[in-house]
Each structure stands twice: as structure tokens, then as C-alpha cells.
Short mmCIF file of C-alpha atoms in Angstrom, two decimals:
data_model
loop_
_atom_site.label_atom_id
_atom_site.label_comp_id
_atom_site.label_asym_id
_atom_site.label_seq_id
_atom_site.Cartn_x
_atom_site.Cartn_y
_atom_site.Cartn_z
CA MET L 5 0.00 0.00 0.00
CA LYS L 6 2.79 2.42 0.93
CA ARG L 7 4.64 1.50 -2.28
CA ALA L 8 1.54 2.25 -4.41
CA ALA L 9 1.03 5.56 -2.65
CA LEU L 10 4.71 6.43 -3.19
CA LEU L 11 4.44 5.61 -6.91
CA ILE L 12 1.37 7.81 -7.23
CA VAL L 13 3.13 10.70 -5.48
CA VAL L 14 6.21 10.33 -7.71
CA ALA L 15 4.04 10.18 -10.84
CA VAL L 16 2.09 13.28 -9.83
CA LEU L 17 5.30 15.17 -9.02
CA CYS L 18 6.90 14.19 -12.34
CA LEU L 19 3.85 15.06 -14.47
CA PRO L 20 4.47 18.84 -14.41
CA CYS L 21 8.08 18.24 -15.49
CA HIS L 22 6.94 16.06 -18.39
CA LEU L 23 4.26 18.58 -19.43
CA SER L 24 6.74 21.43 -19.05
CA ALA L 25 9.21 19.62 -21.32
CA GLN L 26 6.48 19.11 -23.93
CA THR L 27 5.47 22.78 -23.67
CA ASN L 28 9.10 23.89 -23.99
CA GLN L 29 9.53 21.69 -27.07
CA ALA L 30 6.35 23.12 -28.65
CA ASN L 31 7.48 26.68 -27.84
CA SER L 32 10.91 25.94 -29.31
CA ILE L 33 9.39 24.70 -32.58
CA GLN L 34 6.97 27.65 -32.63
CA GLN L 35 9.89 30.07 -32.30
CA ALA L 36 11.99 28.24 -34.89
CA ILE L 37 9.41 28.43 -37.68
CA LEU L 38 8.46 32.08 -37.16
CA GLY L 39 9.37 34.34 -40.05
CA THR L 40 9.64 34.21 -43.81
CA TRP L 41 10.97 31.24 -45.75
CA LYS L 42 11.93 31.15 -49.46
CA LEU L 43 11.13 28.09 -51.57
CA VAL L 44 14.14 25.98 -52.57
CA SER L 45 12.37 23.01 -54.20
CA TYR L 46 8.92 21.51 -54.71
CA VAL L 47 8.87 17.82 -55.68
CA ARG L 48 6.02 15.36 -56.17
CA GLU L 49 6.40 11.61 -55.65
CA ASP L 50 3.81 9.53 -57.47
CA LEU L 51 2.91 6.78 -54.99
CA PRO L 52 1.85 4.09 -57.46
CA SER L 53 5.11 4.34 -59.45
CA GLY L 54 7.55 6.08 -57.09
CA ALA L 55 8.46 8.52 -59.88
CA LYS L 56 9.54 11.98 -58.73
CA SER L 57 9.00 15.21 -60.65
CA ASP L 58 9.10 18.96 -60.14
CA VAL L 59 5.64 20.22 -59.32
CA MET L 60 5.91 23.71 -60.80
CA GLY L 61 8.96 23.53 -63.01
CA ALA L 62 12.63 23.21 -62.19
CA HIS L 63 12.89 26.58 -60.44
CA PRO L 64 9.60 27.61 -58.81
CA SER L 65 9.53 30.74 -56.64
CA GLY L 66 7.66 31.11 -53.43
CA TYR L 67 7.44 32.31 -49.88
CA ILE L 68 5.79 31.03 -46.74
CA ASN L 69 5.43 33.15 -43.63
CA TYR L 70 4.53 32.01 -40.13
CA CYS L 71 3.54 34.90 -37.86
CA ARG L 72 3.68 35.21 -34.10
CA ASP L 73 -0.11 35.71 -33.99
CA GLY L 74 -0.71 32.19 -35.35
CA ARG L 75 -1.43 33.26 -38.92
CA MET L 76 0.33 32.04 -42.04
CA ILE L 77 0.43 32.82 -45.75
CA VAL L 78 2.01 31.06 -48.71
CA ILE L 79 2.42 31.85 -52.40
CA ILE L 80 4.22 29.74 -54.99
CA VAL L 81 4.56 30.40 -58.71
CA GLY L 82 5.89 28.08 -61.37
CA SER L 83 9.12 28.73 -63.22
CA ASP L 84 7.44 28.52 -66.64
CA ARG L 85 4.94 31.38 -66.26
CA ASN L 86 4.75 33.82 -69.16
CA LYS L 87 3.86 37.49 -68.99
CA PRO L 88 0.74 38.30 -71.04
CA ALA L 89 1.48 39.64 -74.53
CA GLY L 90 -0.70 42.71 -73.98
CA ALA L 91 -1.70 44.97 -71.12
CA VAL L 92 -4.61 42.63 -70.30
CA ALA L 93 -4.25 38.85 -70.27
CA THR L 94 -6.32 36.91 -72.77
CA PRO L 95 -8.56 34.22 -71.25
CA ASP L 96 -5.98 31.54 -72.18
CA GLU L 97 -3.11 33.58 -70.71
CA ALA L 98 -5.10 34.24 -67.53
CA GLU L 99 -5.88 30.53 -67.16
CA ALA L 100 -2.20 29.63 -67.62
CA LEU L 101 -1.18 32.20 -64.99
CA ILE L 102 -3.71 30.85 -62.47
CA ARG L 103 -2.65 27.24 -63.17
CA GLY L 104 0.98 28.27 -62.61
CA MET L 105 0.50 29.41 -59.03
CA LEU L 106 -0.90 28.52 -55.66
CA ALA L 107 -1.63 30.77 -52.72
CA TYR L 108 -3.52 30.57 -49.47
CA ALA L 109 -3.66 32.06 -46.01
CA GLY L 110 -5.10 31.18 -42.65
CA THR L 111 -3.95 30.07 -39.23
CA TYR L 112 -1.60 27.29 -38.26
CA SER L 113 -1.10 24.90 -35.38
CA ILE L 114 1.87 22.75 -34.46
CA ASP L 115 1.90 19.24 -33.01
CA SER L 116 5.46 18.85 -31.78
CA GLN L 117 4.89 15.21 -30.79
CA ALA L 118 3.72 14.22 -34.29
CA LYS L 119 6.13 16.72 -35.90
CA THR L 120 3.34 18.25 -37.96
CA VAL L 121 2.17 21.74 -38.77
CA THR L 122 -1.44 22.12 -39.88
CA HIS L 123 -2.48 24.98 -42.13
CA HIS L 124 -6.11 25.92 -41.42
CA ILE L 125 -7.03 27.61 -44.71
CA ASP L 126 -9.32 30.66 -44.53
CA ILE L 127 -8.77 31.92 -48.10
CA SER L 128 -7.26 30.31 -51.17
CA TRP L 129 -6.62 30.82 -54.88
CA ASP L 130 -8.39 27.46 -55.29
CA GLN L 131 -11.76 27.72 -53.57
CA SER L 132 -11.87 23.94 -53.03
CA ARG L 133 -9.11 24.35 -50.41
CA THR L 134 -10.82 27.16 -48.48
CA GLY L 135 -12.03 25.86 -45.13
CA THR L 136 -9.77 22.79 -45.18
CA ASP L 137 -6.91 21.73 -42.92
CA GLN L 138 -3.68 20.85 -44.71
CA VAL L 139 -1.36 18.72 -42.55
CA ARG L 140 2.38 18.84 -43.24
CA SER L 141 5.10 16.80 -41.57
CA TYR L 142 8.06 19.03 -40.80
CA LYS L 143 11.79 18.51 -40.42
CA LEU L 144 13.96 21.41 -39.26
CA GLU L 145 17.63 21.35 -40.20
CA GLY L 146 19.57 24.54 -39.58
CA ASP L 147 18.08 27.32 -41.72
CA ARG L 148 15.94 24.88 -43.74
CA ILE L 149 12.55 23.37 -43.12
CA THR L 150 11.13 20.49 -45.13
CA LEU L 151 7.35 20.25 -45.30
CA THR L 152 5.82 17.02 -46.62
CA THR L 153 2.16 16.50 -47.41
CA GLU L 154 0.18 13.47 -46.38
CA PRO L 155 -0.55 11.06 -49.25
CA SER L 156 -3.39 12.63 -51.21
CA THR L 157 -4.85 13.00 -54.66
CA ASP L 158 -2.69 15.39 -56.63
CA PRO L 159 -4.90 18.11 -58.14
CA ALA L 160 -2.78 18.22 -61.30
CA THR L 161 -2.51 14.48 -62.05
CA GLY L 162 -5.33 12.81 -60.13
CA ASN L 163 -2.82 10.23 -58.78
CA LYS L 164 -1.99 9.59 -55.13
CA THR L 165 1.14 11.58 -54.38
CA VAL L 166 3.28 13.01 -51.61
CA ARG L 167 4.63 16.49 -52.19
CA THR L 168 7.80 17.72 -50.50
CA LEU L 169 8.73 21.38 -50.22
CA ILE L 170 12.08 22.61 -48.95
CA TRP L 171 12.22 26.16 -47.65
CA GLU L 172 15.18 28.30 -46.55
CA LYS L 173 14.75 30.92 -43.84
CA LEU L 174 15.34 34.51 -44.86
CA LYS L 175 17.52 36.53 -42.55
#
């Protein structure tokens, strides 16, 4: 009986330390991702075949920003976008420009145990994403963060894919 009571006391005393360590880890991750990151690469892996390809050309451009207030915004444009021939884009040019980009904004939350960041999308260039939660696994290495999507249907190909984005922190 005394041994059981002692174990309960030890467990209760250690719980705040364990929770504090988890909170410190979450705060550390939160601090590490704050700021603006520039896109380095954006690669799709087709799950049925394992084939890898650039999602938006060999040299896409983009930024993602995580703010202290829990908001985030991302924009990515493909490397093969062409400026319209005239002052106003033709319908075909406008369609190509829209297809060559992605952008959304909302809030974000971090699960440091699962090593995921979830983008809670409030507004998007693609209305089908508005109101959704996009879960990304993260890996922090120095001034780079790798974000990897869960397996999902690729909007461009219709195949099950995983997309991996590597970002470099701006200083």
C-alpha cells in the first residue's frame, strides 16, 4: 500500500516536469518556424510508381510566412509562367497564370509530438481548399525546413502523391 502511494506521489510530481518539457519543445518549434521562408524546391512523388517530378517547373519561386499571432500565408509560382502579350491577359493567358501558381492564407497549429504543422485555410486561390486543414510533416535542419504532405490525390494528375517542399529561412 505504501509503495503504491509512493508511486502515485512520484508520478504526480513528475507530471508537471513532463508537461513542461512538452510545452518547452512546442514553444521551441513555434519560435523556430516564425518568419519568412523562401522556396528551394517543390517535388512530387507519385505513390503508385515512385516517380519523382518537379511540381511547378525546375525553379519555382515562393514564400511562406509564419507569424507570431498564429497566422500564415504562402504563395508559390511556377518557373514557366509567361507574362501576357498585352496589357490585359487573354482568357488563355489568364488561365495559364492561375494554373501556374498557388496561394492561401489562414492560421496554423503545431503538433510537436507528431512533428506536424497544420495549415487551417481561410482563403485560397483554389476555392476547393478554403475551409480545409492541410497537414504537413516538418523537419527542421539549420536554416531549412522540409514540409511534406500526407498522401493525397494530386490536383494536377489525379494520382496519389506526396509532395515535398524545402524552404530556406530569410535573414
